[in-house]
mmCIF file of C-alpha atoms in Angstrom:
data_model
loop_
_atom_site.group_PDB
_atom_site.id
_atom_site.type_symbol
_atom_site.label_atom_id
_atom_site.label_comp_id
_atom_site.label_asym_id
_atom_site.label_seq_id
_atom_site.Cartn_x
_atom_site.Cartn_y
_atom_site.Cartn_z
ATOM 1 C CA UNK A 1 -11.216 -25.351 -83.685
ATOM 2 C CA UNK A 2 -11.842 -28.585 -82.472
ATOM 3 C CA UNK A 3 -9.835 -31.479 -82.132
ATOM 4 C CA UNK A 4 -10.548 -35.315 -82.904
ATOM 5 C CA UNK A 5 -9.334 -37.769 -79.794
ATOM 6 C CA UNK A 6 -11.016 -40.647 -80.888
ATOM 7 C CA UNK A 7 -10.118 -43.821 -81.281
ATOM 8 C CA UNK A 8 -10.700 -47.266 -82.420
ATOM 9 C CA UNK A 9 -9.966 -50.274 -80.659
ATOM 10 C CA UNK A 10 -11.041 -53.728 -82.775
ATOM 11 C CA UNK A 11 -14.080 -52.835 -82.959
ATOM 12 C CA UNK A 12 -14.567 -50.655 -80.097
ATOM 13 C CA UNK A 13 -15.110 -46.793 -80.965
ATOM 14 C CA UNK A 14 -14.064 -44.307 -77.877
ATOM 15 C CA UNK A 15 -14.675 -40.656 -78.212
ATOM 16 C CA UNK A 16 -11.207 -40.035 -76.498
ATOM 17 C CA UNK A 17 -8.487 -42.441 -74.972
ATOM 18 C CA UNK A 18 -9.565 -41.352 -71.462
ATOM 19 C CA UNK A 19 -10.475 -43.605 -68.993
ATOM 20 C CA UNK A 20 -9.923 -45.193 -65.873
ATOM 21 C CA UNK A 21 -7.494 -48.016 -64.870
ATOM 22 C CA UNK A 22 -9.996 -51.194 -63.788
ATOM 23 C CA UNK A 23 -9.807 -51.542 -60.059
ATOM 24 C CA UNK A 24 -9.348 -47.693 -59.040
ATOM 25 C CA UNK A 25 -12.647 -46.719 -60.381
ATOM 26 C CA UNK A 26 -15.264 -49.393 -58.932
ATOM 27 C CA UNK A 27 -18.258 -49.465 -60.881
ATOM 28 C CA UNK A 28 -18.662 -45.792 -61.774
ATOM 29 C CA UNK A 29 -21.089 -45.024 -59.301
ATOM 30 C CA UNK A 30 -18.317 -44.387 -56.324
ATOM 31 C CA UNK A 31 -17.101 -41.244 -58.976
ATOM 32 C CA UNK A 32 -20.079 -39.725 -60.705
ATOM 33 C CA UNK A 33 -20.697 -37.535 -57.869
ATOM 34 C CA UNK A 34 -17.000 -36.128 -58.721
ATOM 35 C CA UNK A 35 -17.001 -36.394 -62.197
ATOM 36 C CA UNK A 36 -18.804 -36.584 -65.194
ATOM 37 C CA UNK A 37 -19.165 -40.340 -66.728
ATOM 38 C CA UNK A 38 -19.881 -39.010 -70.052
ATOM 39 C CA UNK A 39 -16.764 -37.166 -70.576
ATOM 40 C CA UNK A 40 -14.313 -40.787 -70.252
ATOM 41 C CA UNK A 41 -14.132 -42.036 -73.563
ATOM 42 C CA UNK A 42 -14.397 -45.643 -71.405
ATOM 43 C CA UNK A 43 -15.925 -47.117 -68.233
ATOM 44 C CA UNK A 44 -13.454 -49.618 -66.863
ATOM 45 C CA UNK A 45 -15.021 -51.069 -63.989
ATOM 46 C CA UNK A 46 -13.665 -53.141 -61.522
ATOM 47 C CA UNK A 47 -13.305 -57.218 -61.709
ATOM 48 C CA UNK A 48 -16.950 -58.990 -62.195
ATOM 49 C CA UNK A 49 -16.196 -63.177 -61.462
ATOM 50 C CA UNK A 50 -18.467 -66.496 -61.380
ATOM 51 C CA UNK A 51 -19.721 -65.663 -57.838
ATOM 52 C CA UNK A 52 -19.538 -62.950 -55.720
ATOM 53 C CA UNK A 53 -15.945 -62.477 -53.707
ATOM 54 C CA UNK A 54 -16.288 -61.212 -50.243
ATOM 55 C CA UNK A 55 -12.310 -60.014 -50.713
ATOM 56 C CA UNK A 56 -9.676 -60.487 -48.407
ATOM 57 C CA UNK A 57 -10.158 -59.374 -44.620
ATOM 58 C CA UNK A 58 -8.871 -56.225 -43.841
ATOM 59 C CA UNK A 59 -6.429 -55.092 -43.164
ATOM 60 C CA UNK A 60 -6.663 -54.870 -47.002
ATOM 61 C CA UNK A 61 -4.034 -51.650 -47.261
ATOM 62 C CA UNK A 62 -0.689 -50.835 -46.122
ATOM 63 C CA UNK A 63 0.988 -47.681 -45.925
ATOM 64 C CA UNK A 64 4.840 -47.498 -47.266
ATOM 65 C CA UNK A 65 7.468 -45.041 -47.374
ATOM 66 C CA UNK A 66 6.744 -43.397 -50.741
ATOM 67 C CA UNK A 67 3.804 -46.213 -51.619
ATOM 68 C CA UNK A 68 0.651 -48.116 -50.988
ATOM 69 C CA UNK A 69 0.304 -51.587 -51.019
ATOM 70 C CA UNK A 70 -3.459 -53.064 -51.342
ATOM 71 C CA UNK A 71 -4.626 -56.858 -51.131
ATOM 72 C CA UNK A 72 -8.173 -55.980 -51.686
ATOM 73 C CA UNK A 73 -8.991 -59.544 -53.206
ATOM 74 C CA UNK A 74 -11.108 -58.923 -56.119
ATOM 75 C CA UNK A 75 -14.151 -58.454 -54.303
ATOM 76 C CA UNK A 76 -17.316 -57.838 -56.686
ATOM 77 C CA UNK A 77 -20.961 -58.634 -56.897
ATOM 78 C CA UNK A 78 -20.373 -61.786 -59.112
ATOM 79 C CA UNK A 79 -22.133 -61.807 -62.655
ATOM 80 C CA UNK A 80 -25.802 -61.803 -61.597
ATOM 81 C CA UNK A 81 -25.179 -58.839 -58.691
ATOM 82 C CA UNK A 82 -22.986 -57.048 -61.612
ATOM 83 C CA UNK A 83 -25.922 -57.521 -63.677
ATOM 84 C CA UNK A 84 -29.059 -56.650 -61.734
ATOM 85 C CA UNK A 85 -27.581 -53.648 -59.400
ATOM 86 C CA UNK A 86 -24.108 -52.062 -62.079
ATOM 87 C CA UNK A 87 -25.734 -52.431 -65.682
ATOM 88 C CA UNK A 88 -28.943 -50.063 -64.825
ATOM 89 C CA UNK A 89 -26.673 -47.263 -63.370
ATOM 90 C CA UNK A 90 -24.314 -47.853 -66.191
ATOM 91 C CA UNK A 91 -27.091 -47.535 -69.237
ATOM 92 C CA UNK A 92 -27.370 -43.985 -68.393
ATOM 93 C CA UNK A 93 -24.580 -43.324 -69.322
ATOM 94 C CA UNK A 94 -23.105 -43.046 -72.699
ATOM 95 C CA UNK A 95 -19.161 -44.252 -72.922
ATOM 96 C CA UNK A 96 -18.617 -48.196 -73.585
ATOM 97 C CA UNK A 97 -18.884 -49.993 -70.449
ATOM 98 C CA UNK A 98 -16.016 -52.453 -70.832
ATOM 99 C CA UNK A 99 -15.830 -55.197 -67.822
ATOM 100 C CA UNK A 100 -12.482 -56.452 -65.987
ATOM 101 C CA UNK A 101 -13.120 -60.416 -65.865
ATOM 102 C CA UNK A 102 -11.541 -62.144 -63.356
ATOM 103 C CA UNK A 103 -11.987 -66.151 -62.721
ATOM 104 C CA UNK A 104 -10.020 -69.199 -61.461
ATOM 105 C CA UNK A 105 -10.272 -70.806 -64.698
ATOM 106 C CA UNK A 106 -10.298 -71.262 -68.277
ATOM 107 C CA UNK A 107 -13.633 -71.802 -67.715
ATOM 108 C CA UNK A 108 -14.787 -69.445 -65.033
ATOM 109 C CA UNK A 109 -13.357 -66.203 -67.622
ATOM 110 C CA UNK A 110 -15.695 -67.909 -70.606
ATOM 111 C CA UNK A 111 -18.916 -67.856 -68.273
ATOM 112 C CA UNK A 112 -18.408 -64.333 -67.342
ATOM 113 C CA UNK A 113 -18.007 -63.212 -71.125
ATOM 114 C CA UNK A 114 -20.470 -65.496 -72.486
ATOM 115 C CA UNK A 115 -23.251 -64.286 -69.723
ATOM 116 C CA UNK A 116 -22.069 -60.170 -69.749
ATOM 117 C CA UNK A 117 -21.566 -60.529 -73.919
ATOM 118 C CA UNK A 118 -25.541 -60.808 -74.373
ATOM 119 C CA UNK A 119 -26.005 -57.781 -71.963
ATOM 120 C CA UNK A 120 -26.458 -54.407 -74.389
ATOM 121 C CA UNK A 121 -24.630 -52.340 -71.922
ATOM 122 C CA UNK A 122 -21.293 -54.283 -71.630
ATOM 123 C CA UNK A 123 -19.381 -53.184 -74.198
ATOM 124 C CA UNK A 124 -15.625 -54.856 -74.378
ATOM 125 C CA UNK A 125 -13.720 -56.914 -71.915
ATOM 126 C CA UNK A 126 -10.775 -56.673 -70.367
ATOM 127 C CA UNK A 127 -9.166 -60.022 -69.229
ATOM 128 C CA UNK A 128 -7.553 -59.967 -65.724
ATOM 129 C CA UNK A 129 -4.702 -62.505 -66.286
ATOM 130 C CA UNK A 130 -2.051 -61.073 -63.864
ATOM 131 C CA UNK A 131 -3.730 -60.484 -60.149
ATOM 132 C CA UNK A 132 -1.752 -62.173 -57.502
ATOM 133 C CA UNK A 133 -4.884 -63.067 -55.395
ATOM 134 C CA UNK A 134 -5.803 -66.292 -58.029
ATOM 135 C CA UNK A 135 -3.273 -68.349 -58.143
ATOM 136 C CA UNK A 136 -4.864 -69.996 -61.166
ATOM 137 C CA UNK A 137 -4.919 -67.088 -63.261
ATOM 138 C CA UNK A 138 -1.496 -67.042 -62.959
ATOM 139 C CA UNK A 139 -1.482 -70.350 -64.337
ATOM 140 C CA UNK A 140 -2.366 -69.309 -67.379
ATOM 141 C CA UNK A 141 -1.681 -65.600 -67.973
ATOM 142 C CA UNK A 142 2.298 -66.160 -67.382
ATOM 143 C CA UNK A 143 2.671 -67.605 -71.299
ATOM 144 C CA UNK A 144 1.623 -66.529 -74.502
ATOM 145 C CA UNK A 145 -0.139 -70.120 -75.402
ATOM 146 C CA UNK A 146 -1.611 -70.174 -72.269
ATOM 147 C CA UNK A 147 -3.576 -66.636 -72.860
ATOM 148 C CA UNK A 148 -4.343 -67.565 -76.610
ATOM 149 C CA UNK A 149 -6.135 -70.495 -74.306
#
């Protein structure tokens, strides 16, 4: 017997609910010697901005009593690194790639989507509203009018 885990999101078709939480993950590669990609039913990768972010300076993690507390600083390749060295690992793969978009502005999170929509690979995005490290996202993502923005 087999069983059915998949699932619809909008429009987005997964073969099972599995996948990893944006940020932990990278870009897939830093995993697929570990696991295989094509069992997630999702590729989350990590945050893709404007520009490239060099990140915060390390010390970037701290180690708690019970916890760990990271400031890595949404470091990424920027939408033309993300493009030209993630999306040709990616398109060997066959769960939707769906991107964690991350920008100082109203404006910065509609170039990302508007450049990574026309790429076949990308398929859904994930809308990082609630990082710490942009003080202008918070802006925004704090009110429900200002994420229906």
């Amino acid at each position: 017997m087999t069983v059915d885990l998949s699932v619809t999101i909008g429009n987005l078709k997964l073969a099972n609910p599995v996948m990893p939480a944006s940020g932990t993950f990278g870009y897939g590669q830093e995993y697929a010697g570990l696991i295989d990609l094509n069992d997630l039913g999702a590729i989350v990768s990590k945050a893709v901005s404007p520009a490239p972010r060099p990140g915060n300076k390390p010390p970037r993690m701290v180690e708690l009593k019970g916890a760990l507390l990271n400031s890595i600083g949404l470091q990424n390749p920027g939408i033309e690194g993300f493009i030209e060295k993630k999306i040709p690992f990616l398109r060997q793969f066959k769960p939707p790639v769906v991107v964690n978009v991350v920008g100082n502005s109203i404006e910065e999170y509609r170039q990302v989507v508007e450049a990574l929509d026309a790429i076949d690979r990308v398929d859904g995005f994930e809308i990082n509203l609630s990082c710490p490290n942009v003080q202008k996202g918070l802006e925004f993502g704090t009110t429900v009018d200002g994420v229906a923005r």
